[in-house]
GROMACS .gro file of C-alpha atoms in nm:
model
  249
    1UNK     CA    1  -7.459  -3.063   0.975
    2UNK     CA    2  -7.205  -2.949   1.234
    3UNK     CA    3  -6.966  -3.220   1.126
    4UNK     CA    4  -7.005  -3.122   0.761
    5UNK     CA    5  -6.951  -2.753   0.845
    6UNK     CA    6  -6.645  -2.840   1.050
    7UNK     CA    7  -6.505  -3.046   0.764
    8UNK     CA    8  -6.572  -2.763   0.518
    9UNK     CA    9  -6.409  -2.513   0.753
   10UNK     CA   10  -6.107  -2.739   0.800
   11UNK     CA   11  -6.084  -2.784   0.423
   12UNK     CA   12  -6.102  -2.406   0.367
   13UNK     CA   13  -5.835  -2.342   0.631
   14UNK     CA   14  -5.614  -2.608   0.473
   15UNK     CA   15  -5.651  -2.440   0.133
   16UNK     CA   16  -5.564  -2.099   0.280
   17UNK     CA   17  -5.259  -2.238   0.459
   18UNK     CA   18  -5.145  -2.416   0.142
   19UNK     CA   19  -5.182  -2.097  -0.057
   20UNK     CA   20  -4.986  -1.902   0.207
   21UNK     CA   21  -4.712  -2.164   0.203
   22UNK     CA   22  -4.698  -2.159  -0.177
   23UNK     CA   23  -4.691  -1.779  -0.169
   24UNK     CA   24  -4.414  -1.784   0.091
   25UNK     CA   25  -4.200  -2.026  -0.107
   26UNK     CA   26  -4.270  -1.832  -0.426
   27UNK     CA   27  -4.166  -1.505  -0.265
   28UNK     CA   28  -3.864  -1.679  -0.116
   29UNK     CA   29  -3.756  -1.802  -0.459
   30UNK     CA   30  -3.804  -1.454  -0.604
   31UNK     CA   31  -3.600  -1.310  -0.317
   32UNK     CA   32  -3.326  -1.568  -0.373
   33UNK     CA   33  -3.311  -1.483  -0.743
   34UNK     CA   34  -3.301  -1.112  -0.664
   35UNK     CA   35  -3.027  -1.158  -0.405
   36UNK     CA   36  -2.833  -1.380  -0.645
   37UNK     CA   37  -2.855  -1.114  -0.916
   38UNK     CA   38  -2.743  -0.836  -0.681
   39UNK     CA   39  -2.464  -1.058  -0.545
   40UNK     CA   40  -2.336  -1.111  -0.901
   41UNK     CA   41  -2.339  -0.736  -0.963
   42UNK     CA   42  -2.163  -0.665  -0.633
   43UNK     CA   43  -1.902  -0.935  -0.701
   44UNK     CA   44  -1.828  -0.785  -1.044
   45UNK     CA   45  -1.782  -0.442  -0.887
   46UNK     CA   46  -1.564  -0.578  -0.607
   47UNK     CA   47  -1.324  -0.782  -0.821
   48UNK     CA   48  -1.260  -0.486  -1.052
   49UNK     CA   49  -1.179  -0.253  -0.763
   50UNK     CA   50  -0.819  -0.210  -0.654
   51UNK     CA   51  -0.878   0.057  -0.393
   52UNK     CA   52  -0.981   0.001  -0.031
   53UNK     CA   53  -1.185   0.322  -0.006
   54UNK     CA   54  -1.381   0.242  -0.323
   55UNK     CA   55  -1.437  -0.111  -0.192
   56UNK     CA   56  -1.598   0.018   0.127
   57UNK     CA   57  -1.820   0.251  -0.078
   58UNK     CA   58  -1.939  -0.044  -0.289
   59UNK     CA   59  -2.025  -0.240   0.025
   60UNK     CA   60  -2.201   0.055   0.183
   61UNK     CA   61  -2.418   0.108  -0.126
   62UNK     CA   62  -2.505  -0.257  -0.191
   63UNK     CA   63  -2.522  -0.460   0.132
   64UNK     CA   64  -2.885  -0.367   0.192
   65UNK     CA   65  -2.969  -0.501  -0.157
   66UNK     CA   66  -2.864  -0.850  -0.051
   67UNK     CA   67  -3.039  -0.809   0.286
   68UNK     CA   68  -2.726  -0.805   0.504
   69UNK     CA   69  -2.797  -0.552   0.783
   70UNK     CA   70  -2.454  -0.547   0.950
   71UNK     CA   71  -2.101  -0.613   0.826
   72UNK     CA   72  -1.768  -0.568   1.007
   73UNK     CA   73  -1.436  -0.599   0.828
   74UNK     CA   74  -1.106  -0.639   1.013
   75UNK     CA   75  -0.752  -0.650   0.872
   76UNK     CA   76  -0.455  -0.818   1.035
   77UNK     CA   77  -0.170  -0.578   1.110
   78UNK     CA   78   0.151  -0.720   0.957
   79UNK     CA   79   0.366  -0.440   1.099
   80UNK     CA   80   0.354  -0.572   1.453
   81UNK     CA   81   0.512  -0.861   1.639
   82UNK     CA   82   0.177  -0.951   1.798
   83UNK     CA   83   0.028  -1.241   1.598
   84UNK     CA   84  -0.306  -1.171   1.432
   85UNK     CA   85  -0.339  -0.824   1.581
   86UNK     CA   86  -0.623  -0.665   1.388
   87UNK     CA   87  -0.785  -0.331   1.321
   88UNK     CA   88  -1.133  -0.251   1.197
   89UNK     CA   89  -1.148  -0.072   0.863
   90UNK     CA   90  -1.516  -0.101   0.769
   91UNK     CA   91  -1.823  -0.089   0.991
   92UNK     CA   92  -2.177  -0.120   0.854
   93UNK     CA   93  -2.445  -0.150   1.120
   94UNK     CA   94  -2.824  -0.172   1.081
   95UNK     CA   95  -2.808  -0.073   0.712
   96UNK     CA   96  -2.599   0.236   0.785
   97UNK     CA   97  -2.228   0.304   0.758
   98UNK     CA   98  -2.059   0.383   1.090
   99UNK     CA   99  -1.774   0.632   1.070
  100UNK     CA  100  -1.447   0.491   1.199
  101UNK     CA  101  -1.397   0.818   1.387
  102UNK     CA  102  -1.689   0.719   1.611
  103UNK     CA  103  -1.526   0.394   1.718
  104UNK     CA  104  -1.155   0.479   1.687
  105UNK     CA  105  -1.127   0.541   2.063
  106UNK     CA  106  -1.281   0.202   2.144
  107UNK     CA  107  -1.099  -0.124   2.204
  108UNK     CA  108  -1.180  -0.429   1.991
  109UNK     CA  109  -1.381  -0.571   2.280
  110UNK     CA  110  -1.591  -0.255   2.304
  111UNK     CA  111  -1.654  -0.253   1.930
  112UNK     CA  112  -1.750  -0.619   1.913
  113UNK     CA  113  -1.945  -0.650   2.235
  114UNK     CA  114  -2.110  -0.328   2.346
  115UNK     CA  115  -2.135  -0.108   2.040
  116UNK     CA  116  -2.203  -0.340   1.751
  117UNK     CA  117  -2.262  -0.710   1.788
  118UNK     CA  118  -2.477  -0.737   2.096
  119UNK     CA  119  -2.666  -0.410   2.077
  120UNK     CA  120  -2.964  -0.624   1.973
  121UNK     CA  121  -3.062  -0.951   2.142
  122UNK     CA  122  -3.081  -1.283   1.960
  123UNK     CA  123  -2.889  -1.173   1.652
  124UNK     CA  124  -2.685  -1.434   1.465
  125UNK     CA  125  -2.347  -1.348   1.313
  126UNK     CA  126  -2.158  -1.541   1.046
  127UNK     CA  127  -1.776  -1.541   1.064
  128UNK     CA  128  -1.540  -1.586   0.771
  129UNK     CA  129  -1.163  -1.553   0.748
  130UNK     CA  130  -1.040  -1.334   0.464
  131UNK     CA  131  -0.756  -1.519   0.296
  132UNK     CA  132  -0.606  -1.603  -0.040
  133UNK     CA  133  -0.456  -1.951  -0.027
  134UNK     CA  134  -0.248  -1.953   0.294
  135UNK     CA  135  -0.219  -1.575   0.320
  136UNK     CA  136  -0.462  -1.464   0.592
  137UNK     CA  137  -0.561  -1.099   0.547
  138UNK     CA  138  -0.827  -1.053   0.813
  139UNK     CA  139  -1.182  -1.161   0.890
  140UNK     CA  140  -1.540  -1.049   0.832
  141UNK     CA  141  -1.855  -1.068   1.042
  142UNK     CA  142  -2.200  -1.064   0.883
  143UNK     CA  143  -2.525  -1.026   1.070
  144UNK     CA  144  -2.741  -1.300   0.923
  145UNK     CA  145  -2.985  -1.180   0.661
  146UNK     CA  146  -3.045  -1.427   0.375
  147UNK     CA  147  -3.084  -1.790   0.484
  148UNK     CA  148  -2.856  -1.906   0.202
  149UNK     CA  149  -2.511  -1.935   0.366
  150UNK     CA  150  -2.353  -1.947   0.021
  151UNK     CA  151  -2.413  -1.571  -0.007
  152UNK     CA  152  -2.174  -1.499   0.280
  153UNK     CA  153  -1.916  -1.748   0.159
  154UNK     CA  154  -1.917  -1.607  -0.196
  155UNK     CA  155  -1.898  -1.250  -0.071
  156UNK     CA  156  -1.608  -1.327   0.166
  157UNK     CA  157  -1.413  -1.492  -0.120
  158UNK     CA  158  -1.461  -1.187  -0.342
  159UNK     CA  159  -1.364  -0.955  -0.057
  160UNK     CA  160  -1.049  -1.158   0.013
  161UNK     CA  161  -0.934  -1.134  -0.348
  162UNK     CA  162  -1.020  -0.764  -0.382
  163UNK     CA  163  -0.858  -0.662  -0.052
  164UNK     CA  164  -0.538  -0.855  -0.125
  165UNK     CA  165  -0.516  -0.697  -0.472
  166UNK     CA  166  -0.571  -0.352  -0.324
  167UNK     CA  167  -0.309  -0.407  -0.053
  168UNK     CA  168  -0.055  -0.542  -0.304
  169UNK     CA  169  -0.118  -0.246  -0.533
  170UNK     CA  170  -0.083  -0.005  -0.241
  171UNK     CA  171   0.243  -0.174  -0.141
  172UNK     CA  172   0.369  -0.147  -0.501
  173UNK     CA  173   0.278   0.222  -0.508
  174UNK     CA  174   0.462   0.277  -0.180
  175UNK     CA  175   0.764   0.083  -0.306
  176UNK     CA  176   0.760   0.278  -0.632
  177UNK     CA  177   0.741   0.602  -0.436
  178UNK     CA  178   1.040   0.499  -0.224
  179UNK     CA  179   1.231   0.400  -0.539
  180UNK     CA  180   1.155   0.738  -0.696
  181UNK     CA  181   1.274   0.916  -0.381
  182UNK     CA  182   1.590   0.700  -0.376
  183UNK     CA  183   1.650   0.770  -0.744
  184UNK     CA  184   1.608   1.144  -0.688
  185UNK     CA  185   1.852   1.129  -0.397
  186UNK     CA  186   2.104   0.933  -0.606
  187UNK     CA  187   2.068   1.179  -0.893
  188UNK     CA  188   2.120   1.463  -0.646
  189UNK     CA  189   2.439   1.297  -0.520
  190UNK     CA  190   2.552   1.233  -0.879
  191UNK     CA  191   2.497   1.601  -0.959
  192UNK     CA  192   2.701   1.700  -0.656
  193UNK     CA  193   2.979   1.459  -0.758
  194UNK     CA  194   2.972   1.593  -1.114
  195UNK     CA  195   2.992   1.950  -0.987
  196UNK     CA  196   3.283   1.860  -0.761
  197UNK     CA  197   3.451   1.670  -1.045
  198UNK     CA  198   3.410   1.973  -1.266
  199UNK     CA  199   3.562   2.195  -0.996
  200UNK     CA  200   3.851   1.951  -0.957
  201UNK     CA  201   3.908   1.953  -1.333
  202UNK     CA  202   3.922   2.334  -1.329
  203UNK     CA  203   4.164   2.328  -1.036
  204UNK     CA  204   4.372   2.061  -1.207
  205UNK     CA  205   4.397   2.275  -1.520
  206UNK     CA  206   4.504   2.572  -1.308
  207UNK     CA  207   4.765   2.361  -1.129
  208UNK     CA  208   4.892   2.227  -1.462
  209UNK     CA  209   4.918   2.580  -1.593
  210UNK     CA  210   5.103   2.694  -1.281
  211UNK     CA  211   5.336   2.393  -1.306
  212UNK     CA  212   5.412   2.479  -1.669
  213UNK     CA  213   5.479   2.841  -1.572
  214UNK     CA  214   5.710   2.718  -1.296
  215UNK     CA  215   5.899   2.492  -1.535
  216UNK     CA  216   5.928   2.769  -1.796
  217UNK     CA  217   6.049   3.010  -1.527
  218UNK     CA  218   6.315   2.766  -1.404
  219UNK     CA  219   6.424   2.689  -1.763
  220UNK     CA  220   6.455   3.059  -1.846
  221UNK     CA  221   6.639   3.139  -1.523
  222UNK     CA  222   6.875   2.848  -1.578
  223UNK     CA  223   6.951   2.965  -1.933
  224UNK     CA  224   6.995   3.327  -1.830
  225UNK     CA  225   7.234   3.230  -1.549
  226UNK     CA  226   7.423   2.971  -1.754
  227UNK     CA  227   7.549   3.211  -2.023
  228UNK     CA  228   7.722   3.469  -1.796
  229UNK     CA  229   7.852   3.195  -1.568
  230UNK     CA  230   8.007   3.019  -1.867
  231UNK     CA  231   8.183   3.341  -1.970
  232UNK     CA  232   8.306   3.400  -1.616
  233UNK     CA  233   8.433   3.045  -1.583
  234UNK     CA  234   8.608   3.055  -1.919
  235UNK     CA  235   8.771   3.386  -1.834
  236UNK     CA  236   8.880   3.256  -1.496
  237UNK     CA  237   9.028   2.942  -1.653
  238UNK     CA  238   9.216   3.153  -1.908
  239UNK     CA  239   9.353   3.382  -1.638
  240UNK     CA  240   9.465   3.092  -1.427
  241UNK     CA  241   9.637   2.931  -1.724
  242UNK     CA  242   9.832   3.251  -1.804
  243UNK     CA  243   9.920   3.294  -1.437
  244UNK     CA  244  10.059   2.942  -1.417
  245UNK     CA  245  10.264   2.995  -1.734
  246UNK     CA  246  10.418   3.315  -1.591
  247UNK     CA  247  10.495   3.157  -1.253
  248UNK     CA  248  10.599   2.798  -1.304
  249UNK     CA  249  10.708   2.763  -0.943
   0.00000   0.00000   0.00000
């Protein structure tokens, strides 16, 4: 009887364990499908976003849906001679967004070691470079949530594309702004040149008028002096002729 009861108990325990395992795998499949659906929605939102601030808002609102508790995003600083110098621009820790003002005073070592990564023991982080082809933009760190590593890889690819698009658009906006400022400055200089040209034209007309007045004055003076001088010269010639006739010696 004891052997039979032991066998029955073992059989019952085996059934319970099998049911628990089936339930676990069933729940795991449901969770995978749910995460996959949320990941698709997040990816669609990310790839249609061309603004860094909106991108961080999307991550903040959706990372907990795909069971990622912590996410750190770093961008490489291209405006420095130090290779791969980076700055943090998004910090999501334990399902909550961390304001950059709280960690701005910290060094990268402080942020990674003391404040974020190792604040909890035995936590695994997944590292991915953010890049599009050979253009490395930065890197991302995920605290491991879902067991499917494809989730982190897919998300990092979408982030790379979205961040590069946002940075290119921002650079185009900045370039366009500089071009507009340059155009305004050129137009300002053109206006100044036009005003000065107009002033020179007015002065030139005045000088031309004065030159004409001068020429008219000289012509009139010359005419007025020529007539009496001609009479005087003719009279003098006539007088000299008569004088020579009267005094041949």
